[in-house]
Amino acid sequence: KVNPIIVIDFTKDLTLDILGPVGDVVSEWVIKGAYVKTATFGEYDWSADAAVNLDITIAMDYCILNF
């Protein structure tokens, strides 16, 4: 009996908007086949209201520059 191979596609397409100094979109990249390569979530402290740093490295198949 042969076991079937299950393929799970965990990639997504992302849109990255580059903003100008007044908040207008000056450039747009479409990132095809993106996935999280590494993620670091910092230290959580439920007793404090401080922000937590989140560092993410995204890998992808290719990118398209729209404008």
CSV table of C-alpha atoms in Angstrom, one decimal:
chain,number,residue,atom,x,y,z
A,1,LYS,CA,0.0,0.0,0.0
A,2,VAL,CA,1.4,3.4,-1.0
A,3,ASN,CA,0.9,6.4,1.3
A,4,PRO,CA,-0.3,9.5,-0.5
A,5,ILE,CA,1.9,12.6,-0.2
A,6,ILE,CA,0.1,15.5,1.3
A,7,VAL,CA,1.3,18.9,0.0
A,8,ILE,CA,0.5,21.9,2.1
A,9,ASP,CA,0.9,25.3,0.5
A,10,PHE,CA,1.9,27.7,3.2
A,11,THR,CA,2.9,30.6,0.9
A,12,LYS,CA,0.9,33.8,0.4
A,13,ASP,CA,1.1,36.8,-1.9
A,14,LEU,CA,1.8,40.0,0.0
A,15,THR,CA,1.6,43.7,-1.1
A,16,LEU,CA,4.2,46.1,0.3
A,17,ASP,CA,3.4,49.8,0.0
A,18,ILE,CA,6.3,52.3,0.3
A,19,LEU,CA,5.0,55.5,1.8
A,20,GLY,CA,6.2,59.0,1.2
A,21,PRO,CA,6.8,61.7,3.8
A,22,VAL,CA,3.1,62.7,4.0
A,23,GLY,CA,1.8,59.1,4.0
A,24,ASP,CA,1.0,58.7,0.2
A,25,VAL,CA,1.9,55.5,-1.5
A,26,VAL,CA,5.0,56.2,-3.7
A,27,SER,CA,5.9,52.6,-4.6
A,28,GLU,CA,4.1,49.2,-4.5
A,29,TRP,CA,5.7,45.8,-4.5
A,30,VAL,CA,3.8,42.5,-4.9
A,31,ILE,CA,5.7,39.7,-3.1
A,32,LYS,CA,4.8,36.3,-4.7
A,33,GLY,CA,5.0,33.1,-2.8
A,34,ALA,CA,6.0,34.7,0.5
A,35,TYR,CA,6.5,32.7,3.7
A,36,VAL,CA,8.0,33.4,7.2
A,37,LYS,CA,11.5,32.1,7.3
A,38,THR,CA,12.3,33.3,10.9
A,39,ALA,CA,10.5,35.1,13.6
A,40,THR,CA,11.6,36.5,17.0
A,41,PHE,CA,8.8,37.7,19.3
A,42,GLY,CA,10.8,39.4,22.0
A,43,GLU,CA,9.9,39.2,25.7
A,44,TYR,CA,6.3,39.4,26.9
A,45,ASP,CA,5.5,41.0,30.2
A,46,TRP,CA,1.8,41.0,30.9
A,47,SER,CA,2.3,43.4,33.9
A,48,ALA,CA,3.6,46.2,31.6
A,49,ASP,CA,2.0,48.2,28.7
A,50,ALA,CA,5.3,48.5,26.8
A,51,ALA,CA,5.5,47.6,23.1
A,52,VAL,CA,7.1,44.3,22.1
A,53,ASN,CA,9.6,44.0,19.2
A,54,LEU,CA,8.7,41.5,16.5
A,55,ASP,CA,11.4,40.7,14.0
A,56,ILE,CA,10.3,38.7,10.9
A,57,THR,CA,12.3,37.5,7.9
A,58,ILE,CA,10.2,36.9,4.8
A,59,ALA,CA,11.4,34.6,2.0
A,60,MET,CA,9.7,34.6,-1.4
A,61,ASP,CA,9.7,33.2,-4.9
A,62,TYR,CA,9.9,36.6,-6.7
A,63,CYS,CA,8.7,40.2,-6.5
A,64,ILE,CA,6.9,42.5,-8.9
A,65,LEU,CA,7.3,46.3,-8.8
A,66,ASN,CA,4.0,47.8,-9.8
A,67,PHE,CA,5.0,51.5,-9.6
